[in-house]
Structure formats: C-alpha cells, structure tokens
Coordinates of C-alpha atoms in Angstrom, one line a residue:
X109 CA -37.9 -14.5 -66.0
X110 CA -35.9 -11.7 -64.2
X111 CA -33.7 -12.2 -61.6
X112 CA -33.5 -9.3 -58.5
X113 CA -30.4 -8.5 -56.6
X114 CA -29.3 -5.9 -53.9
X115 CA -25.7 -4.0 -54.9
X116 CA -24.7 -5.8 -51.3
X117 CA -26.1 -9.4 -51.2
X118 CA -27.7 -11.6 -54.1
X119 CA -31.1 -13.5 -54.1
X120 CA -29.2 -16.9 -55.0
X121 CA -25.7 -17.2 -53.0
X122 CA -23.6 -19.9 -52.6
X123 CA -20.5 -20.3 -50.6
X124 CA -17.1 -19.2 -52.1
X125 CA -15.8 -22.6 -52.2
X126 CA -18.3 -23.5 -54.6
X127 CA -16.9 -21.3 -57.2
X128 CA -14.3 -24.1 -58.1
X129 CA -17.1 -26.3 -59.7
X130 CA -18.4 -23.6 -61.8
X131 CA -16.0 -25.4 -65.3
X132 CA -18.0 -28.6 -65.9
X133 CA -21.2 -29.9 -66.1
X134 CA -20.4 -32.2 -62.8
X135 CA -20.1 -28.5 -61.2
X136 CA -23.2 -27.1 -62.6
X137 CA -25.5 -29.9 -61.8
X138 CA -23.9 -29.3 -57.5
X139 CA -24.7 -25.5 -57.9
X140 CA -28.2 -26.2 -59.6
X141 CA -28.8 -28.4 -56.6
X142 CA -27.6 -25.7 -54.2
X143 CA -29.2 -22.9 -55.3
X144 CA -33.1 -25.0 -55.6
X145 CA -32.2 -25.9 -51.5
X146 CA -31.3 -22.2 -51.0
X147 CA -34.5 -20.8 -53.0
X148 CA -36.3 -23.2 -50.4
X149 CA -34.0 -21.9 -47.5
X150 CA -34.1 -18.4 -47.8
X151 CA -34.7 -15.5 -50.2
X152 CA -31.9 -12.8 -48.7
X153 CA -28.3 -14.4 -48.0
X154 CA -27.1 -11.9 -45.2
X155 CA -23.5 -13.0 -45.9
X156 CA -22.2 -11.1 -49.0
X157 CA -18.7 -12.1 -48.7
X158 CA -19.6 -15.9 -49.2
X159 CA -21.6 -15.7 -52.4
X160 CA -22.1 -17.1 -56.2
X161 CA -23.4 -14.9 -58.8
X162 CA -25.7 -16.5 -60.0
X163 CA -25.2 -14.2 -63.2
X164 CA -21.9 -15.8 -63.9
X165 CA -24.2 -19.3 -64.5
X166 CA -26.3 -16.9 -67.0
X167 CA -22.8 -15.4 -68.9
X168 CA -21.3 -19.2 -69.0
X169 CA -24.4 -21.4 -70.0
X170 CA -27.1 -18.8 -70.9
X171 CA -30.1 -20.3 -69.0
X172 CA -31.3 -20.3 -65.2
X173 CA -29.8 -23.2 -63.1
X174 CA -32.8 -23.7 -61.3
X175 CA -35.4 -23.5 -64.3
X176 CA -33.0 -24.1 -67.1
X177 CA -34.9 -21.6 -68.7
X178 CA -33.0 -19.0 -71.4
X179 CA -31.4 -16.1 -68.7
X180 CA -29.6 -13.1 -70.0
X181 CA -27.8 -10.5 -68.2
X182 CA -30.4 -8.4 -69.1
X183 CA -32.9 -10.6 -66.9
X184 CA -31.1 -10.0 -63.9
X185 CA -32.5 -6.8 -61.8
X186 CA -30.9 -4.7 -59.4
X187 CA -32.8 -3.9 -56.5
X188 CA -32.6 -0.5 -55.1
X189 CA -32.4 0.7 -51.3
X190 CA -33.1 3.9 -50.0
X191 CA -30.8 4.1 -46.6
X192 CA -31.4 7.8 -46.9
X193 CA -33.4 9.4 -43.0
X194 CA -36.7 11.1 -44.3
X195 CA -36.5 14.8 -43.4
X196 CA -38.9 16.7 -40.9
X197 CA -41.4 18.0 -42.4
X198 CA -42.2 21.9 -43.1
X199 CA -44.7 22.3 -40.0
X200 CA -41.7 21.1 -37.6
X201 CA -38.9 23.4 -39.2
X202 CA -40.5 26.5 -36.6
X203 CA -41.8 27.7 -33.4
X204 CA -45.3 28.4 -35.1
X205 CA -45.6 24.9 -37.1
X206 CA -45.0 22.9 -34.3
X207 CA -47.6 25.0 -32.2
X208 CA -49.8 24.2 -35.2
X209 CA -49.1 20.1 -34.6
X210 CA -49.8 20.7 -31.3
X211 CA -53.1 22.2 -31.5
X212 CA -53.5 19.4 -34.6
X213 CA -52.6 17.0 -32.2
X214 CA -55.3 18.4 -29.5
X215 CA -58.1 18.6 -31.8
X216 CA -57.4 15.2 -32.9
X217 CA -57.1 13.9 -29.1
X218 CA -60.9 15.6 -28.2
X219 CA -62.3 13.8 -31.1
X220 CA -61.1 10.7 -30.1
X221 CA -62.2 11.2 -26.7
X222 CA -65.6 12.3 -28.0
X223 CA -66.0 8.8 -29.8
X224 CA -65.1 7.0 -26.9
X225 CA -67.5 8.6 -25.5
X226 CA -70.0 7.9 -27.4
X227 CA -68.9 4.3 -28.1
X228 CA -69.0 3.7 -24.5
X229 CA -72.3 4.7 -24.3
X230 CA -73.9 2.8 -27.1
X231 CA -72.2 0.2 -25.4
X232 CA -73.7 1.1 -21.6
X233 CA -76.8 1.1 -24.1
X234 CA -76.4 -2.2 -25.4
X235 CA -75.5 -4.1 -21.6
X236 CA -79.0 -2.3 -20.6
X237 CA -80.8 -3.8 -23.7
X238 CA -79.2 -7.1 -23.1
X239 CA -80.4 -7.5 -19.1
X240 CA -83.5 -6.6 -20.0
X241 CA -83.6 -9.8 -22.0
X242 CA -84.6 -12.5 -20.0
X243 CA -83.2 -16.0 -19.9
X244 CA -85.2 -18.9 -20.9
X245 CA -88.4 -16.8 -21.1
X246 CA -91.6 -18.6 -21.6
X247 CA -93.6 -17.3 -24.3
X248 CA -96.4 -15.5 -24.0
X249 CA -97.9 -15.5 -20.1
X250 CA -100.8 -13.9 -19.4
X251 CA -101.3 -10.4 -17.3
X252 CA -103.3 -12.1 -14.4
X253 CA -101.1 -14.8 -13.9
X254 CA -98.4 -13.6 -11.0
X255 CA -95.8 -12.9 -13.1
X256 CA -95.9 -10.9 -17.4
X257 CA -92.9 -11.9 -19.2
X258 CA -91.9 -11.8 -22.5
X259 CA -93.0 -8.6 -24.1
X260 CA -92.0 -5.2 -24.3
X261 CA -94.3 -1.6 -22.8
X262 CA -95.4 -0.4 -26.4
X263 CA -98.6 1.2 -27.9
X264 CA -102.5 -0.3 -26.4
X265 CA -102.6 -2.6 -29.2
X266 CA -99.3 -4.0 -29.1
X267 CA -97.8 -7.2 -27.5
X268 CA -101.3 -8.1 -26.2
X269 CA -101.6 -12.0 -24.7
X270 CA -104.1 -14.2 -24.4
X271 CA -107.2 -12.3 -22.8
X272 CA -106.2 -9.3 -24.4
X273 CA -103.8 -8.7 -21.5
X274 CA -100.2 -7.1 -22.0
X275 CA -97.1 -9.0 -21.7
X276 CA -94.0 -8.0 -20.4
X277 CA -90.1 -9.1 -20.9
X278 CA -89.9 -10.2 -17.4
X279 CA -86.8 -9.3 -14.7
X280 CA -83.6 -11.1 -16.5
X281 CA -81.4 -13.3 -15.2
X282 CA -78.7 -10.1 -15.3
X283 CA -81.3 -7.7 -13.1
X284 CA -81.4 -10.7 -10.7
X285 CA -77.5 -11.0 -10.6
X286 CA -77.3 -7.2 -10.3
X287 CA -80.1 -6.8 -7.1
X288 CA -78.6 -9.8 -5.9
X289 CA -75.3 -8.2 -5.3
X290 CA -76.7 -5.2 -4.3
X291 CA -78.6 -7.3 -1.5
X292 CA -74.9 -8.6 -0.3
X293 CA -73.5 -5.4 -0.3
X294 CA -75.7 -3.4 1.8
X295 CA -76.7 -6.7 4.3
X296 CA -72.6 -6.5 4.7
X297 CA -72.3 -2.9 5.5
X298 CA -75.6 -2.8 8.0
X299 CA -73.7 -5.5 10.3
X300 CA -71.3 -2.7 10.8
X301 CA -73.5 0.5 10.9
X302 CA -73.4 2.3 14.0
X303 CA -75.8 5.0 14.8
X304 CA -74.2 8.6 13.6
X305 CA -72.4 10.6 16.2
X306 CA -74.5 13.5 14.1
X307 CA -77.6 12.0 15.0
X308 CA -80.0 14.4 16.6
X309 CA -80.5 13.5 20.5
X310 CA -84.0 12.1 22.1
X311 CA -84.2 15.1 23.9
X312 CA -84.0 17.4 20.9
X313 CA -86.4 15.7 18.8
X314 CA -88.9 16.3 22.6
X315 CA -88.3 19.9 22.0
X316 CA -89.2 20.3 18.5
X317 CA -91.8 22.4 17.6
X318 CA -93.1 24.3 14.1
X319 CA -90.1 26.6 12.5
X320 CA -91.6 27.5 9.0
X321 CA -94.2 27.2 7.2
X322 CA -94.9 27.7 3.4
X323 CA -97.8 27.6 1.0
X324 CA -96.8 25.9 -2.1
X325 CA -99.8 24.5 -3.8
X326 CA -102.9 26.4 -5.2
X327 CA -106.0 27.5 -2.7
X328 CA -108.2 26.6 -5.2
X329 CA -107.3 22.3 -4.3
X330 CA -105.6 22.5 -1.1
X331 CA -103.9 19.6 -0.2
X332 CA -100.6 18.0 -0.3
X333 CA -101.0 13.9 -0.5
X334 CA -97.0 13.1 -0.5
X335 CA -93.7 14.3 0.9
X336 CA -89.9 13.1 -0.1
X337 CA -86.6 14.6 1.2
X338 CA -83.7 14.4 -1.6
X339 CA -81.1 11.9 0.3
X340 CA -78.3 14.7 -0.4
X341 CA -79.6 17.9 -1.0
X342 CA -82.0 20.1 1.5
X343 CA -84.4 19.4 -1.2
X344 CA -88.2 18.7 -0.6
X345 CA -91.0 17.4 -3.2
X346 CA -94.5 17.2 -2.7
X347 CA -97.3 16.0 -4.3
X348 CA -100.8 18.1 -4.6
X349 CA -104.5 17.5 -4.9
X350 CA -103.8 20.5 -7.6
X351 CA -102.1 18.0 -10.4
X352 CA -98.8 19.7 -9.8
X353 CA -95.4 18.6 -7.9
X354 CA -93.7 20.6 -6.5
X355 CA -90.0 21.0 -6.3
X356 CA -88.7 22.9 -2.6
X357 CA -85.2 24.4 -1.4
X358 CA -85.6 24.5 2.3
X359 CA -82.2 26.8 2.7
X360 CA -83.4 29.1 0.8
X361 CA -87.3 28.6 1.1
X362 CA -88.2 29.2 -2.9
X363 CA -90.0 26.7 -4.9
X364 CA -87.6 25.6 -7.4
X365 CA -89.6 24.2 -10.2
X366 CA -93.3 23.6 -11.0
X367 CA -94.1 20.4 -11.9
X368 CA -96.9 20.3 -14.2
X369 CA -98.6 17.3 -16.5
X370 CA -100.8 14.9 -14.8
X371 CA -104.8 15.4 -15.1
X372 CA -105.5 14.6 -11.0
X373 CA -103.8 14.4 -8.2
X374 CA -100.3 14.0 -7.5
X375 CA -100.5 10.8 -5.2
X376 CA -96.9 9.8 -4.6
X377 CA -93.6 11.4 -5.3
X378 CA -90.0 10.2 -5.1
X379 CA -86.3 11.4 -5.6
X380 CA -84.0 9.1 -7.1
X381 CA -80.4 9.7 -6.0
X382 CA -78.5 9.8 -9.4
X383 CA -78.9 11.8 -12.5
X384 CA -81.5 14.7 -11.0
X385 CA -84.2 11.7 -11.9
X386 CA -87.3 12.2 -10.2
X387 CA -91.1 10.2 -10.1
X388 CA -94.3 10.7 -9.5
X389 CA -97.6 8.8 -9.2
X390 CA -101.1 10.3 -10.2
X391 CA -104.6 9.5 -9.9
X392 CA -105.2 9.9 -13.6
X393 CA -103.3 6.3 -13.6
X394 CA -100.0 7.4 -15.1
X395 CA -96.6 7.4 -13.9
X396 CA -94.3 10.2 -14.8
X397 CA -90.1 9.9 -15.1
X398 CA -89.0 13.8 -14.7
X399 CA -84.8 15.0 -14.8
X400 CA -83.9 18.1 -13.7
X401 CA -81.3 20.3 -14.9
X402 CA -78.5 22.6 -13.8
X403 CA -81.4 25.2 -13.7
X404 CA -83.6 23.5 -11.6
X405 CA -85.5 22.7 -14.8
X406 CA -87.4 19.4 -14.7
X407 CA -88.2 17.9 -18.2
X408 CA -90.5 14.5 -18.3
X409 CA -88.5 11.6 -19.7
X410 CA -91.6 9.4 -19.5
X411 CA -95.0 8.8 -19.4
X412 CA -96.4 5.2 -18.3
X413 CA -99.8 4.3 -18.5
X414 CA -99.3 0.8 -17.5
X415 CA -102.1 0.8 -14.9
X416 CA -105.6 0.7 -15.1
X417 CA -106.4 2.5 -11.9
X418 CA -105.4 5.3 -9.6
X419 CA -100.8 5.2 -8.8
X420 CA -100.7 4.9 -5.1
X421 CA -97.0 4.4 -4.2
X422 CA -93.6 4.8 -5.8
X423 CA -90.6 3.2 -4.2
X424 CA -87.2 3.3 -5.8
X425 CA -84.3 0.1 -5.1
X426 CA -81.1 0.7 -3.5
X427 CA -79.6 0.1 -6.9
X428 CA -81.0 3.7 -8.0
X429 CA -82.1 1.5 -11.5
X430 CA -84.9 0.3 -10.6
X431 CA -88.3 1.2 -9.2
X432 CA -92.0 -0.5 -8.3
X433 CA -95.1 1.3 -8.5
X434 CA -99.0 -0.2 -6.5
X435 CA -102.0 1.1 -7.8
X436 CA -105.2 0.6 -7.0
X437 CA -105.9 -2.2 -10.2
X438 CA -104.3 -4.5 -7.8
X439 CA -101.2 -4.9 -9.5
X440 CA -97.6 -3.5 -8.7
X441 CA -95.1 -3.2 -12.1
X442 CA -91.3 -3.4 -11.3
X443 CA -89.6 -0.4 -14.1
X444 CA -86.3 -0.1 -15.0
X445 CA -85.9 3.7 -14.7
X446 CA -83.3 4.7 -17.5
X447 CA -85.5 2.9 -20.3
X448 CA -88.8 3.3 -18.4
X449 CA -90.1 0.0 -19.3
X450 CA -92.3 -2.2 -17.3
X451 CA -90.5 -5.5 -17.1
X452 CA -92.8 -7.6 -15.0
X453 CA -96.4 -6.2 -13.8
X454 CA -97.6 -8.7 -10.7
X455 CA -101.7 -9.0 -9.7
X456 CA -103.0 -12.0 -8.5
X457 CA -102.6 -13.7 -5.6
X458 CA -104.9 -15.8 -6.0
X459 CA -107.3 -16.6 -9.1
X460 CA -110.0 -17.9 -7.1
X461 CA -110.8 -14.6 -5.6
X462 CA -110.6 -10.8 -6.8
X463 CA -107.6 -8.8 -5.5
X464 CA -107.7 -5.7 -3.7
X465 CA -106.2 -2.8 -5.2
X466 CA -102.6 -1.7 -3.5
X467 CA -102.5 1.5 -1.1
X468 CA -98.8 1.4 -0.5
X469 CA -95.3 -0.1 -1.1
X470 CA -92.3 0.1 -0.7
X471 CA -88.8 -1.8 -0.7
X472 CA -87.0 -3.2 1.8
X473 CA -83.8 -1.5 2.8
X474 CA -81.5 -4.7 1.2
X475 CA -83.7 -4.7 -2.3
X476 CA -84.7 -8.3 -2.6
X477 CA -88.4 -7.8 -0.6
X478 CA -91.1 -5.9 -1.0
X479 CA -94.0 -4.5 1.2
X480 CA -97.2 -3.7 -0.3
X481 CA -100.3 -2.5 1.8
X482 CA -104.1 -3.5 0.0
X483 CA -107.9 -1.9 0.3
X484 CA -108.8 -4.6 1.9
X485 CA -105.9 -4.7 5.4
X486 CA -103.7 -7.1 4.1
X487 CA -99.8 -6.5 4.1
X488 CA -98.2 -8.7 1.5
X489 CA -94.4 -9.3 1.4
X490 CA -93.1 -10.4 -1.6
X491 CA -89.6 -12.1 -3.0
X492 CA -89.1 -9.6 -5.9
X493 CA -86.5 -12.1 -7.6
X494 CA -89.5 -14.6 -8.0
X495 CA -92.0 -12.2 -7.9
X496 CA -94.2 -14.4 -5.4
X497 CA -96.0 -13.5 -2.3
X498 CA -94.3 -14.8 0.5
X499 CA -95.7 -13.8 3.3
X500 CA -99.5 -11.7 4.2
X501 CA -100.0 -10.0 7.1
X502 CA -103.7 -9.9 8.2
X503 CA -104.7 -8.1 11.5
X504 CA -105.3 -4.0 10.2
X505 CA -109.0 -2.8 9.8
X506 CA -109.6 -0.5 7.0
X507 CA -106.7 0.0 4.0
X508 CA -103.0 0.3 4.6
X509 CA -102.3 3.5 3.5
X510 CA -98.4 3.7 4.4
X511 CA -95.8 0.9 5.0
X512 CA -92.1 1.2 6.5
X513 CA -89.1 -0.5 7.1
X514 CA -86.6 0.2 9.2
X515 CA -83.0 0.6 8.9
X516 CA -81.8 -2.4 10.3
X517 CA -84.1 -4.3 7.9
X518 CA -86.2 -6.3 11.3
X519 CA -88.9 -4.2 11.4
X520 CA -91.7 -3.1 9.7
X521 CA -94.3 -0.7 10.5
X522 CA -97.6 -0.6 8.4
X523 CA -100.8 2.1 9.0
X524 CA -104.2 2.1 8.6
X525 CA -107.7 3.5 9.8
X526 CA -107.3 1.0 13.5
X527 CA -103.7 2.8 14.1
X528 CA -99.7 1.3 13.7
X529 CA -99.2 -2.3 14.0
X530 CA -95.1 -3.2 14.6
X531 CA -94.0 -6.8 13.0
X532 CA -91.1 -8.9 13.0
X533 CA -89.5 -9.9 10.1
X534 CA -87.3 -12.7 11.6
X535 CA -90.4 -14.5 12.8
X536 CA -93.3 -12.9 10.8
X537 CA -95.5 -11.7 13.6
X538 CA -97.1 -8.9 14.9
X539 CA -95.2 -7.7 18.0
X540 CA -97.1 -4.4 19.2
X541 CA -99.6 -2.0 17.9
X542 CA -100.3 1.7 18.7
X543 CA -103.3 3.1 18.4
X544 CA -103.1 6.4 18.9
X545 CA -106.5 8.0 17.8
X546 CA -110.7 7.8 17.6
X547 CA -111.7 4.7 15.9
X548 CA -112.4 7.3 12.5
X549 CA -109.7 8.6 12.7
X550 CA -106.9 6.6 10.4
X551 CA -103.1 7.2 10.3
X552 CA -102.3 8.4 7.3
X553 CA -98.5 8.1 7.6
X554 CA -96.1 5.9 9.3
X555 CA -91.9 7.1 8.5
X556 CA -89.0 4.9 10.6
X557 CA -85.7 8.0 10.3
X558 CA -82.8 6.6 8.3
X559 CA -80.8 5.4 11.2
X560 CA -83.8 3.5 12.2
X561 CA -83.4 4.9 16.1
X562 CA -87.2 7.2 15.7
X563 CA -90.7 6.7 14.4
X564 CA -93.2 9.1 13.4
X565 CA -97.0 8.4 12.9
X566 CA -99.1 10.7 11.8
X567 CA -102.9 11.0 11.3
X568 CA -104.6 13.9 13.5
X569 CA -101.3 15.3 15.2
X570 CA -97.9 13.2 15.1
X571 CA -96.2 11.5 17.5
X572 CA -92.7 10.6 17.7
X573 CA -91.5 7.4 19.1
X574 CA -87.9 6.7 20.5
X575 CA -87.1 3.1 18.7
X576 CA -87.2 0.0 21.0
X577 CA -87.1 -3.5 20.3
X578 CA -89.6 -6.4 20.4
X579 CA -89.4 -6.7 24.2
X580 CA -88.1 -3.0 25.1
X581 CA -91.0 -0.8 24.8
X582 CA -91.3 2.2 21.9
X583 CA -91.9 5.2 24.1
X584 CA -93.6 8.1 22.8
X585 CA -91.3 11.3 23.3
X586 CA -93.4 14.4 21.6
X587 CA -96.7 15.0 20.2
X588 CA -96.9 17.6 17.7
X589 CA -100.5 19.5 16.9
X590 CA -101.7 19.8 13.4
X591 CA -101.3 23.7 12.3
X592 CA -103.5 23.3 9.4
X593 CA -107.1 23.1 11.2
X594 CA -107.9 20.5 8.5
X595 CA -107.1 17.4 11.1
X596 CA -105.2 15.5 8.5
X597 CA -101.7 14.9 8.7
X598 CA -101.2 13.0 4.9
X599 CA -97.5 12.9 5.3
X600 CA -94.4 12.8 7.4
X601 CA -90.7 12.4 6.9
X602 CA -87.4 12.6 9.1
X603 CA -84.6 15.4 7.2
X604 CA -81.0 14.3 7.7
X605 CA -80.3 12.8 10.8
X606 CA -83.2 13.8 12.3
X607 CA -82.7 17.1 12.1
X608 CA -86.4 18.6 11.0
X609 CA -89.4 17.0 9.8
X610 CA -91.4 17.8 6.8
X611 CA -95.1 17.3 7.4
X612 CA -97.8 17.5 4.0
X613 CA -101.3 18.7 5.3
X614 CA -104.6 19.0 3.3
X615 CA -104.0 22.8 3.7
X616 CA -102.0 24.0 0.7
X617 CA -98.5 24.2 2.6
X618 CA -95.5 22.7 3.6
X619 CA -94.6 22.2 7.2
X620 CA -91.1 22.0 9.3
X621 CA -90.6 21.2 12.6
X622 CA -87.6 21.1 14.2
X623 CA -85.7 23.2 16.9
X624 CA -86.4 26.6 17.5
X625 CA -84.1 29.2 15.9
X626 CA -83.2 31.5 19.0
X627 CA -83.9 35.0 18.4
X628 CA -86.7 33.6 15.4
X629 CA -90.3 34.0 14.6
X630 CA -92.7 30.5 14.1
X631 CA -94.1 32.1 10.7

C-alpha cells in the first residue's frame, strides 16, 4: 500500500500530545486506534501544527498501524500542489486577440440564440401536437354521428370508421381550456367597450355615396361572391365566379396578388389577423390555407378536401387559431389553422331525417357559439365546446345565405330570399324583421359594423340601418343604388369605423362607398 501526503498537512494526523506514546506497544495500540477513528473522520487534517507522521510508525515498527501491513518509507507518497495562477492566454495578450474573443464570443452567442430558437419552436410544436390530443377519447365514432373524434385528416383511404366514414381527433380538453379563456377575456372587455370617439357619425354614413370603383376579376366570369376587410391593414379580398381571389390595397388601388388554385368559384374568403394567413372557400369542395409574404406573395399552406360538397362560409375564432368552415354536405368542420387539420366535422341533427346543406356561419364575437344558416331556413346555434345544437331558429323562407352578430354579442341578424329577420339572444326570439324587397328578390348579405352601432343589408340596392334595440326602432338612414346593372348586391362590409363600405357585385369589380372626396371624380 502507499501512503499520500501534502508537504503542509498529512493524510493521518494525530495531536502533538500523542507523540509521547509513540515508545511502547501500549502507545502504539492508542495511535492505531486514533488514526482508524481519524481515517473514519476525515481524510485532510487542516491543522499541520498538531500532527503524527504517520511515517515515523513505518521507520519504528515497519508496518501500517491501521492495516498492520509491511510499510516502508518508500510507500509513503508526497502529494503535489500547484498554487501557481494560470496565465492569460495568447489571444488576450493584444488589442487584436481580444477583438478576436469578442467576435468568438458573438458568433458563439447567435448560435445559441439560433438553437433557442429552434428549441422553442419544436417545443411551440410539441404543445400544438399535444392539444390536439384529446382527453378520454372514445374510439372510433362515426362521421354522421354529431360529433368525429379520434382520428387524424390523412389520405381518402385512411382513418375510415364504421360506414366508411372519416374520423377525426376531436377538440381536446386543452382547445376547450384555451377558447374558454378567450370567451372570459373578451365577455370582460365588451362590458367596458364604449363606442369610438373615431366612429363615423349617422349623418355621414346618410351622405355616403360611390367613390371608386375597380375591375378586378376577369370579364369572361363576372362576379364577385365574397368580400373581407383585413382588421388592420386598408386591405380588401374578394372572392370570384373566375376561381381566383383576389388580394386589394385600397390606398393605393393595385391588386396586390392573384390568387390562383381552386377549379370553381371562390365562394368565401377570410383574413386571419396574425401571420399574413389567409382562407378561402370554393365550390370545387376544397378549402385553401394561403400566407402571404413581405412581397405581397401568397403561397398555399393547405389544401382540405374534407367536404363532400360546395364550401359556403369561412369564419375564423377570436383566438386567430382556429376556424369553422359550412358546406353544402350539411356538415361544418372546426380546423385548427397552423396544422390545418380537421379536428371535429359536425352533420346531423338529427338521424331520423336528412340535413340540409349549410349556406352560412359564422362565430360569435366571444368564440364559444356558433351561427350556421341551412338550404332549408333554419338558423342553428350551436355550443362549439360540445359541439351540439342548441338552439334552431325557424321563421325565414328560402336559404339563409348570410348570418351576423353583433358587437355586443345580443343580436343576431340572419338573410334570406323573404328579407332580414333581427333575434335575441338573451331570450331566443325573433324581435323584428325587414323586408326590404319583391318577394324574388333575396338579400344576399346582412354585415352588423364592428362597433355594432350600423347595419347593412344588401340584395338589389343596400340599405343602412342606424342600430336600435329590441324596443327602440332600427331606422333606415341611406339607400344606396346598385352601379353594376346586374341587380345583385352579393356582398357588403363596414371599413374601419365605418369609414367606407366595400360592396362585391356580379359585375367583375369592386365597389366603395363612402364620403365624397371634394374636388374628386366618382370613377
């Protein structure tokens, strides 16, 4: 065995007053003792001026007094410290080596941030794989039972149920949670809303008449079936009978990018306020998932071809994550928009009886309900947690093609081919109907502003409403002709505050109405 020591302080140590004993065998059984409670005490004594060497037990007896094995001098090791301070190195001796460290020690900092980055994403990744799972889903439900969980949107042939019928994963208990929240949030914040200050006046919107006009879709399929207005930009969309969308700055009045993919019509388009997303809705039964770029460039992120029939409505949640889309197969499919995947597609009401195919939809302003117009007059309101029908509205004549909300989340206005009917959300009735043209002449288009103070209905001209309540009356404050000789209004929507209007004819252009420019020219 070998013994290690430092020049200062000695594995095994005992205290000086020991040193007496170190004659007879009485004293070297007491310093065997000591030293076997010391090896169990310590290994370092930090006291080097109260010591044993335990090398003089080695010189006098020749063997460890622990072990009582044969110990030499030779078997006792010195252990050697370096106190010496490590010198800089070479880079840091100059000016131009430490610049190098620095610009070491930059590079090294962007690549860290870089994987952060991208670990943070795979982990954003991960948290959206892992709401889209739901809790405690039931295994295998079939596509015509109100609710398709537990599958994923994958090739024709894949995740097929009983019937031959798709299954879905189903809204997750996380989704819930997260339009739950959302719900609080915004019901919070509407208490408090006032109307804007900015808010154009009732007697501005009576003096509005046409300001520009521009032709945007092909004269060989006029038309233009839907209209959105980007929530922050002076943006406009439409939708044309030409297969195209198309994307419109109204500052400048250029088209800034040509949509181009579906096979029919363009029935329904939508902004979605985050990441340049954008959707449409086509009669060739596909839904399409565009993002633009800093170019104006749109690119299509996806393609869903969840639907059997002709897309009739998109309507994006509050959360900006989410979206539904009603077709005309009688079902409605809640997405989630960053993965595109259908994670619950809802048709029948009821078994006993075939389902007519949705015309419109769209959300209510807190998230958790949904409007849907049918072919056959019905409005249906819906818990979109639950996915159930909660309440039908019966009354309309003809199909519902457009549904509204307003701001303040009471009302709702829905159209169809007998006019506007008004209802009450707090007590689920019908409060007051317009109907504001021939008995063959439907309303195409029914648009509450975003304050929630106007209403516009169009059909063969539109007319504006000043915003009452259920007992004060809803006074009509302009009428505005349709330009387009084609006596079919298809769409109407309110710009910022009330500011313009962009109206979609079956003629091939774009509308604005709005103040007159002094000084300008109605093109």
């Amino acid at each position: 065995m070998s013994i290690s020591f430092s020049p200062d302080l000695f594995i095994f140590a005992a205290p000086h007053s020991i040193r007496r004993h170190a004659g007879g065998a009485r004293g070297f059984e007491e310093i065997r003792t000591f030293v076997r409670e010391t090896i169990d005490r310590t290994t370092y004594i930090e006291d080097p001026a109260s010591f044993f060497i335990i090398f003089l037990f080695a010189q006098e007896y020749g063997k460890c007094p622990v072990t009582g094995e044969p110990l030499t001098m030779e078997d006792i090791v010195s252990v050697k410290t370096n106190k010496a301070v490590k010198p800089r190195p070479v880079q840091a001796a100059s000016i131009p080596g430490m610049l190098g460290l620095f610009q070491n020690h930059d590079a090294a900092c962007r690549v860290i941030a870089r994987v952060k980055k991208e670990r943070d994403e795979a982990r954003a990744l991960l948290a959206q794989a892992e709401r889209q799972i739901p809790l405690n889903a039931p295994a295998g439900v079939p596509v015509n039972a109100s609710v398709v969980s537990n599958g994923k949107r994958a090739a024709e042939d894949e995740d097929l149920g009983p019937g031959g019928k798709r299954i879905r994963p189903g809204i997750s208990a996380a989704i819930i949670e997260e339009l739950t929240e959302c719900n609080a949030v915004l019901s919070g914040q509407r208490k408090k809303r006032q109307i804007p200050p900015t808010l154009a006046s009732k007697e501005s919107l009576m003096s509005y008449t046409q300001i520009s006009s521009h032709p945007l879709h092909k004269t060989n399929k006029p038309g233009i079936l839907s209209v959105d207005i980007h929530p922050t930009k002076d943006v406009i969309a439409t939708g044309g009978v030409d297969t195209n969308a198309i994307i419109f700055d109204r500052s400048s009045g250029q088209i800034l990018s040509t949509l181009s993919g579906h096979t029919k019509k363009v029935t329904c388009v939508k902004f979605v306020p985050r990441d340049e997303l954008f959707i449409t809705g086509s009669g060739d039964k596909t839904v399409r998932v565009w993002r633009g770029s800093e170019n104006d460039d749109y690119s299509c992120l996806h393609v869903l071809k969840d639907h059997t029939a002709e897309v009739q409505a998109v309507s994006v949640h509050a959360t900006h994550n989410y979206f539904v889309t009603a077709s005309m197969d009688a079902t409605w499919c809640f997405y989630d928009i960053t993965s595109g995947m259908c994670l619950s597609q809802v048709q029948k009401v009821d078994d006993s009886a075939a389902e007519d195919g949705y015309t419109s939809a769209a959300f209510h302003p807190d998230g958790l309900i949904l409007g849907t117009g049918t072919s056959g007059a019905a409005v249906r309101i819906w818990d979109v947690k639950t996915q159930t029908n909660v309440a039908t509205f019966d009354g309309h004549v003809g199909p519902v093609t457009a549904i509204s909300f307003s701001e303040n989340g009471y009302f709702l206005a829905t159209a169809a081919r007998d006019g506007v009917k008004l209802w009450d959300l707090r007590k689920l009735k019908n409060f007051r109907s317009f109907s504001p043209y021939e008995p063959n002449t439907p309303t195409n288009s029914v648009e509450f502003d975003h304050s929630g103070a106007y209403l516009a209905i169009a059909g063969s001209d539109i007319r504006i409403y000043n915003v009452g309540s259920v007992k004060q009356e809803w006074d009509c404050i302009n009428t505005l002709p349709d330009l387009s000789g084609t006596d079919r209004i298809t769409s109407v929507k309110f710009g910022v505050d009330a500011k313009y209007l962009a109206v979609g004819t079956m003629d091939r252009n774009l509308r604005f109405f709005g103040l007159p420019v002094a000084g300008a020219e109605e093109p």
